Structures are given as C-alpha cells and as structure tokens.
mmCIF file with all atom_site columns, C-alpha atoms in Angstrom:
data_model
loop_
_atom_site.group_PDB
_atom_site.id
_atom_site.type_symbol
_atom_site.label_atom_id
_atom_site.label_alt_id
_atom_site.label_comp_id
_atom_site.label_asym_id
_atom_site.label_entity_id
_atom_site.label_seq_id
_atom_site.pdbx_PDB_ins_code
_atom_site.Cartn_x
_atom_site.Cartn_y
_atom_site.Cartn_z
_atom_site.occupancy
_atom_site.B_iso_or_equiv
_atom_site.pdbx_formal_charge
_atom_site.auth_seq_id
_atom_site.auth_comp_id
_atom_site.auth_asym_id
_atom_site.auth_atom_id
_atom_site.pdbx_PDB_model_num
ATOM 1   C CA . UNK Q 1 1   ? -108.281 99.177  80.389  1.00 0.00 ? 11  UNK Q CA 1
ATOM 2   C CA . UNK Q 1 2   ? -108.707 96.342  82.908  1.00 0.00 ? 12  UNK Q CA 1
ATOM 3   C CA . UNK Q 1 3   ? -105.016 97.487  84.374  1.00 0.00 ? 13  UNK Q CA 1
ATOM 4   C CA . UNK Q 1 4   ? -106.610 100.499 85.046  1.00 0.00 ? 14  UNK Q CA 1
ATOM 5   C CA . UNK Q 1 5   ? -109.840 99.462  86.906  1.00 0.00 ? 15  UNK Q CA 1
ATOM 6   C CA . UNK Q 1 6   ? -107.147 97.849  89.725  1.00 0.00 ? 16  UNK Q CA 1
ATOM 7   C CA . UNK Q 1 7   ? -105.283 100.990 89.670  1.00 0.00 ? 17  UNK Q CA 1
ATOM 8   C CA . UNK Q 1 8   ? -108.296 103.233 90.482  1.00 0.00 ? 18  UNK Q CA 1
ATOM 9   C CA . UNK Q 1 9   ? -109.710 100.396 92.610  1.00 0.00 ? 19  UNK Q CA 1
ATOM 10  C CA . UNK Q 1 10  ? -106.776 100.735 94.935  1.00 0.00 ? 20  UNK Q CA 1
ATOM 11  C CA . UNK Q 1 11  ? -105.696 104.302 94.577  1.00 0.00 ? 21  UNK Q CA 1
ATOM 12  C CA . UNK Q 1 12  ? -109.303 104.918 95.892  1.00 0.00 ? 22  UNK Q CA 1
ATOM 13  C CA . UNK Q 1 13  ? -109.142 102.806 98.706  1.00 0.00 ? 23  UNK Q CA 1
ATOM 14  C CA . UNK Q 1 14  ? -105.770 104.531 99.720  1.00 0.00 ? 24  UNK Q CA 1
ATOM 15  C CA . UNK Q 1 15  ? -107.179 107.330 99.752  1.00 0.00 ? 25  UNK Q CA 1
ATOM 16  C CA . UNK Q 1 16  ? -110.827 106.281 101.660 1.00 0.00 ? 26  UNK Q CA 1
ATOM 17  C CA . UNK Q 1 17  ? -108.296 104.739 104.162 1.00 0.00 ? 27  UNK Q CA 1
ATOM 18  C CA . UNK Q 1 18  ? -105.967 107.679 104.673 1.00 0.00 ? 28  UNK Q CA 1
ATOM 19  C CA . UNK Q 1 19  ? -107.204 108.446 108.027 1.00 0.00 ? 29  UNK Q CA 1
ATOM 20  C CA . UNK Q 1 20  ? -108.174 104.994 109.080 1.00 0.00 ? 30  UNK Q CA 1
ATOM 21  C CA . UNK Q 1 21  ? -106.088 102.036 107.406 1.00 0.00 ? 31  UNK Q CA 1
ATOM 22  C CA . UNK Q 1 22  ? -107.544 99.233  109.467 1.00 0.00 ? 32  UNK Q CA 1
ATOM 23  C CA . UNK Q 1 23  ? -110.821 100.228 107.407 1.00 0.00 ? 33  UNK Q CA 1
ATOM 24  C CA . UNK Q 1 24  ? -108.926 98.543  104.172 1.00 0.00 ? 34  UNK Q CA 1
ATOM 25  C CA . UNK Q 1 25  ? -109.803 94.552  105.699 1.00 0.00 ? 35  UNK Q CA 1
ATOM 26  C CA . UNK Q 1 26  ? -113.406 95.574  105.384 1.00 0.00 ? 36  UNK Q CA 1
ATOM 27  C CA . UNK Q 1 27  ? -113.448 98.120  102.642 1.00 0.00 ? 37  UNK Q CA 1
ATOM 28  C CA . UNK Q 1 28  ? -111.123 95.524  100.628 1.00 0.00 ? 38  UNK Q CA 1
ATOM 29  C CA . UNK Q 1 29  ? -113.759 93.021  99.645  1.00 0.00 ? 39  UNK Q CA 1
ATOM 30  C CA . UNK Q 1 30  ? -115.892 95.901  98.188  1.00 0.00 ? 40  UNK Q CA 1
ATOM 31  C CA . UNK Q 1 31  ? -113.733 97.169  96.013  1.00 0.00 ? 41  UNK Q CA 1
ATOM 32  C CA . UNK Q 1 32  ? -112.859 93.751  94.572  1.00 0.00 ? 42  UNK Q CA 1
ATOM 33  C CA . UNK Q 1 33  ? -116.362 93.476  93.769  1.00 0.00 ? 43  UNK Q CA 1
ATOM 34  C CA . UNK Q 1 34  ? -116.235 97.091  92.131  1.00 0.00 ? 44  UNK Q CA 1
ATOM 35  C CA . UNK Q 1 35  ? -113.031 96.006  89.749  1.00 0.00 ? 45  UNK Q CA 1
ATOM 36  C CA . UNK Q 1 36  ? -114.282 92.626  89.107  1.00 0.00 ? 46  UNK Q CA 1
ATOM 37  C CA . UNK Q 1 37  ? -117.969 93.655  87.725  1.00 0.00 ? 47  UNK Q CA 1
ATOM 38  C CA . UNK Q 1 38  ? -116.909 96.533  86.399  1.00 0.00 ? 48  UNK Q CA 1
ATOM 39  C CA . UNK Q 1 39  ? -113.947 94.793  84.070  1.00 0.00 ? 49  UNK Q CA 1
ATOM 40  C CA . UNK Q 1 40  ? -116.951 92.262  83.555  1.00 0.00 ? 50  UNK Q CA 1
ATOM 41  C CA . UNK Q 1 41  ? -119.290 94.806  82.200  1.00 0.00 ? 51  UNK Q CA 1
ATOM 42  C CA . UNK Q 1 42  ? -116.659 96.183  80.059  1.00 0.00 ? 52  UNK Q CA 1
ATOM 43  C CA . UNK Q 1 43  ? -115.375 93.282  78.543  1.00 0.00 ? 53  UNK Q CA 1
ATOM 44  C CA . UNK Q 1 44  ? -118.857 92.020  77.843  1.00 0.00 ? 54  UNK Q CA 1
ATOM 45  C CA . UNK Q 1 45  ? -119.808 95.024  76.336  1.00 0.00 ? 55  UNK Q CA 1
ATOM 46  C CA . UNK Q 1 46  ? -116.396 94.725  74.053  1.00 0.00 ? 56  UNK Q CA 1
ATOM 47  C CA . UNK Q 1 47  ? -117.318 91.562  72.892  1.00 0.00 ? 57  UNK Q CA 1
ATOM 48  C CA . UNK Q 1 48  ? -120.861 92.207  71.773  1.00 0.00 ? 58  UNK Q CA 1
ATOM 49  C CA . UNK Q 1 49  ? -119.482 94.959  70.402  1.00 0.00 ? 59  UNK Q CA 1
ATOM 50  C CA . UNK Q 1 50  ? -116.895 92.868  68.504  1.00 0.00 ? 60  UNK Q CA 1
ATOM 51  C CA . UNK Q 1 51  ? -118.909 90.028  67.040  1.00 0.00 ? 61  UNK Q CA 1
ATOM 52  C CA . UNK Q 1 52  ? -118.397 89.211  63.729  1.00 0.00 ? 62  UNK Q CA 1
ATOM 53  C CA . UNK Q 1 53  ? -115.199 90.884  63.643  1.00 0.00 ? 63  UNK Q CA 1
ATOM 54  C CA . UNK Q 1 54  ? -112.746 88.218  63.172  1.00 0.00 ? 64  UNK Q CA 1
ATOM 55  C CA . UNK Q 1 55  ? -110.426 89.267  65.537  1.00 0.00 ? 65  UNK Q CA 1
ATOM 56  C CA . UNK Q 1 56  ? -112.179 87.935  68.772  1.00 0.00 ? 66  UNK Q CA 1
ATOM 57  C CA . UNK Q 1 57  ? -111.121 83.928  68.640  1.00 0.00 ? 67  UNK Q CA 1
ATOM 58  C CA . UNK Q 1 58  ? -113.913 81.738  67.781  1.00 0.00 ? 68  UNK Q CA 1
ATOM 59  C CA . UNK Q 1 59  ? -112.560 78.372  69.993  1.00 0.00 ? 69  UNK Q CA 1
ATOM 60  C CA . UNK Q 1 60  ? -113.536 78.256  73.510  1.00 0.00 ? 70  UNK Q CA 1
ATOM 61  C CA . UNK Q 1 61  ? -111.636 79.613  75.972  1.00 0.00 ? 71  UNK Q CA 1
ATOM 62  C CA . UNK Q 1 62  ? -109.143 81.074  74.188  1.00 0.00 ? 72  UNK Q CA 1
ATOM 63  C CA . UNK Q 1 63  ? -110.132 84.659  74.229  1.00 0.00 ? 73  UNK Q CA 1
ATOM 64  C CA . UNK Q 1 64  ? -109.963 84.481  78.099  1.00 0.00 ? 74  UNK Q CA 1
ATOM 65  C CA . UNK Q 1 65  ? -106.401 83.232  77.890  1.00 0.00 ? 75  UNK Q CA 1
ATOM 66  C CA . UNK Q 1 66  ? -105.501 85.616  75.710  1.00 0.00 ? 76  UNK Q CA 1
ATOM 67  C CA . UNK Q 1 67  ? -106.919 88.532  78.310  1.00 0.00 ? 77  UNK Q CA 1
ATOM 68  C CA . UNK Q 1 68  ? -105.546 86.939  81.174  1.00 0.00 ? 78  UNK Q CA 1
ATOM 69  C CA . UNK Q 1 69  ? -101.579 86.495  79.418  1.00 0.00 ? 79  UNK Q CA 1
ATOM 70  C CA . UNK Q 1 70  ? -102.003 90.451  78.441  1.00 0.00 ? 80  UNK Q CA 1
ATOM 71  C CA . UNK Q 1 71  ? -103.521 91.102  81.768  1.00 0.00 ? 81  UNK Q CA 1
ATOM 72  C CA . UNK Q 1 72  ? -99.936  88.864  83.217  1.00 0.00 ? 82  UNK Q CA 1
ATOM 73  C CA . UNK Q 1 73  ? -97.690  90.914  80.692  1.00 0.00 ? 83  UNK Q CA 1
ATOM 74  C CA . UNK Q 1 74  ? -99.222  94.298  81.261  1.00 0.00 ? 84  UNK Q CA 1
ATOM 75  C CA . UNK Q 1 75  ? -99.136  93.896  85.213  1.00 0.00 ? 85  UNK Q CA 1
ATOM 76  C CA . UNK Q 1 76  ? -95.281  92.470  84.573  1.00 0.00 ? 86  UNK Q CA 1
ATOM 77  C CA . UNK Q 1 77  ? -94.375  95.595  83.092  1.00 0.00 ? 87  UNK Q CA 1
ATOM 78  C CA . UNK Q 1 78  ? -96.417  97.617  85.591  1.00 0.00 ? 88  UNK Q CA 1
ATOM 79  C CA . UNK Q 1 79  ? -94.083  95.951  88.411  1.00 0.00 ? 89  UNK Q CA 1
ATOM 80  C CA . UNK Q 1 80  ? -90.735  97.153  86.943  1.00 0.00 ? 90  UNK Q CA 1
ATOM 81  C CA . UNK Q 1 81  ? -92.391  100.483 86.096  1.00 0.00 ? 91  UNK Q CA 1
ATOM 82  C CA . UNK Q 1 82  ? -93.244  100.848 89.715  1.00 0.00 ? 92  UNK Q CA 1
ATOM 83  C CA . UNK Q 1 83  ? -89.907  100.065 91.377  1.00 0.00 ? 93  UNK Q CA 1
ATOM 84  C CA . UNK Q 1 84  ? -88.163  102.246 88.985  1.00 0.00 ? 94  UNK Q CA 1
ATOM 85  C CA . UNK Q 1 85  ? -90.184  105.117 89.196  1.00 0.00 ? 95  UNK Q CA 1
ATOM 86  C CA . UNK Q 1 86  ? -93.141  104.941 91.968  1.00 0.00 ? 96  UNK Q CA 1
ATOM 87  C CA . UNK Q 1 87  ? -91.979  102.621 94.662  1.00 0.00 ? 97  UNK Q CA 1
ATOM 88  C CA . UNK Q 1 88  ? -95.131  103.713 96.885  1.00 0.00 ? 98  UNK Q CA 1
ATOM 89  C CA . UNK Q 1 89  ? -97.309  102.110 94.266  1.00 0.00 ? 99  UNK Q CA 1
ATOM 90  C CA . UNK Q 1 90  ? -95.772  98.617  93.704  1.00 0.00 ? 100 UNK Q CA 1
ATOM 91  C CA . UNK Q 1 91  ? -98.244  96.406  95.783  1.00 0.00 ? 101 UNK Q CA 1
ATOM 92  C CA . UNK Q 1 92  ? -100.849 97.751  92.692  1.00 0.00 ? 102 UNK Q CA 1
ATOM 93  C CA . UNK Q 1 93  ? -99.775  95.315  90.151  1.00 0.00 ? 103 UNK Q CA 1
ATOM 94  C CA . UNK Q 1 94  ? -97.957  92.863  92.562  1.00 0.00 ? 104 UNK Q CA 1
ATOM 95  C CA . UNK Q 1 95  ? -101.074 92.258  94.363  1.00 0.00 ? 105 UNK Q CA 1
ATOM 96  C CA . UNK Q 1 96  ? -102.945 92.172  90.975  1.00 0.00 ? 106 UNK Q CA 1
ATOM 97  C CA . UNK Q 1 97  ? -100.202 89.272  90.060  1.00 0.00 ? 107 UNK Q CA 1
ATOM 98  C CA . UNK Q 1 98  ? -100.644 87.358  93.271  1.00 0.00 ? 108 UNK Q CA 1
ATOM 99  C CA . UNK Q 1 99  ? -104.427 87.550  92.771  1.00 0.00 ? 109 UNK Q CA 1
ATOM 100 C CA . UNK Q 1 100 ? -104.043 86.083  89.341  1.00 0.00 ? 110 UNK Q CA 1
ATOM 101 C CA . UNK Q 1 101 ? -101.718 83.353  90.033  1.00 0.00 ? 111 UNK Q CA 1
ATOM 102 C CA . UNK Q 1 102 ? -103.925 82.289  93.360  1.00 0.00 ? 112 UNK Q CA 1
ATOM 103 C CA . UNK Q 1 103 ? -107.608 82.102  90.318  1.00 0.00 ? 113 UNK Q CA 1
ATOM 104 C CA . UNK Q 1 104 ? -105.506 80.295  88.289  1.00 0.00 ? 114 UNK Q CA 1
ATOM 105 C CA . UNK Q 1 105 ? -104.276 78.071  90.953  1.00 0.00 ? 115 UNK Q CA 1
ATOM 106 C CA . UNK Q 1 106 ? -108.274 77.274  91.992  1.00 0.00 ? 116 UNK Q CA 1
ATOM 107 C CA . UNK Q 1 107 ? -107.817 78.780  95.620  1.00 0.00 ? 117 UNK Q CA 1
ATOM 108 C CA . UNK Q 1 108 ? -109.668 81.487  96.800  1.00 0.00 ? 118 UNK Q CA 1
ATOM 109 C CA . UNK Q 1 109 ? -109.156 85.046  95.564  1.00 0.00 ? 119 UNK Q CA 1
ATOM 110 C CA . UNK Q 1 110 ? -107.325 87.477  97.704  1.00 0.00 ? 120 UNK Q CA 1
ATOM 111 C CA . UNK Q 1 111 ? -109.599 90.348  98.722  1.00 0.00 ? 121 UNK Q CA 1
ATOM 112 C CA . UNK Q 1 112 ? -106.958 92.062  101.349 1.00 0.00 ? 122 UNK Q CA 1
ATOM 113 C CA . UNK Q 1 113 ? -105.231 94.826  101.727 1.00 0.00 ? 123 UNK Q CA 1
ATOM 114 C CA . UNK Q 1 114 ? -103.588 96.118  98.347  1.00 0.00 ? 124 UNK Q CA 1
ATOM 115 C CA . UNK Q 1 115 ? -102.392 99.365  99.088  1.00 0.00 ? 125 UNK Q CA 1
#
C-alpha cells in the first residue's frame, strides 16, 4: 500500500505538470508531504488496528525495519518491472530508492522532481 501512495503521488504530479513541468520544483515538496502523512496515517491506523495481534514485533524499532526492507524489496522489484515493461515510469520507484537510501543515510530527503 505505501508503494502505491508514491505511485499516485507522482503519476498526479505528471499529470498537474503536463502543461507546465517547471511547476514540478515547487509542486514537488507538496506532494512529498501528501505521500509521507498519508503512509503515516495509514500505517498508524494499521497498527492500532493490529495490537495484540502477535504479528506486529514487540522490540523497538524493528517493525520500522521490517517496513522499510519490504518498502526496499517492493520498490526493487518495481525497478525491473518498469524497465521491462513501462520505461516512462522508472524514475517512480528509482526516485523512491534514492529517497530511501539518502533517510537512511541522515541527509536531507529529496523533494525534486520524480517524474
């Protein structure tokens, strides 16, 4: 589910920025925001959902890198699903890896273009 929040984040900033690409360095930021609270809200909603279910982990930290290894494998798979069949679409999960290796590296997030 959180694969697909970046892929409607960006397909709907490709498409808000048919007409007018240079509108993507300022409309970019936004829809960052948009994917990140919105994969917030559902994931927090998941887990209080979850509770007491024995399949959420109980030690600290580890159910956020277990997300964030799917989240790796899922946008892995994405990639080579993208060059084999939609080549137009590959900067969606490249980006998404890029973005993930840059949190994990304590830098800044990326918030450009993604299209």
């Amino acid at each position: 589910m959180l694969r697909s929040f970046s892929y409607a984040s960006s397909v709907a900033a490709d498409r808000a920025t048919t007409e007018r690409p240079v509108d993507r360095h300022h409309l970019g930021p936004l829809v960052y925001t948009w994917e990140k609270k919105v994969s917030e809200a559902f994931l927090k909603s998941y887990h209080d959902n979850i509770q007491g279910c024995g399949v959420w982990p109980t030690e600290p930290g580890a159910a956020e890198r277990l997300i964030e290894f799917f989240i790796i494998d899922k946008a892995l798979y994405e990639l080579r699903y993208e060059m084999d069949s939609r080549p137009d679409w590959l900067a969606i999960p490249l980006f998404s890896l890029l973005r993930t290796f840059h949190q994990q590296g304590g830098t800044e997030v990326l918030t450009g273009d993604n299209s």
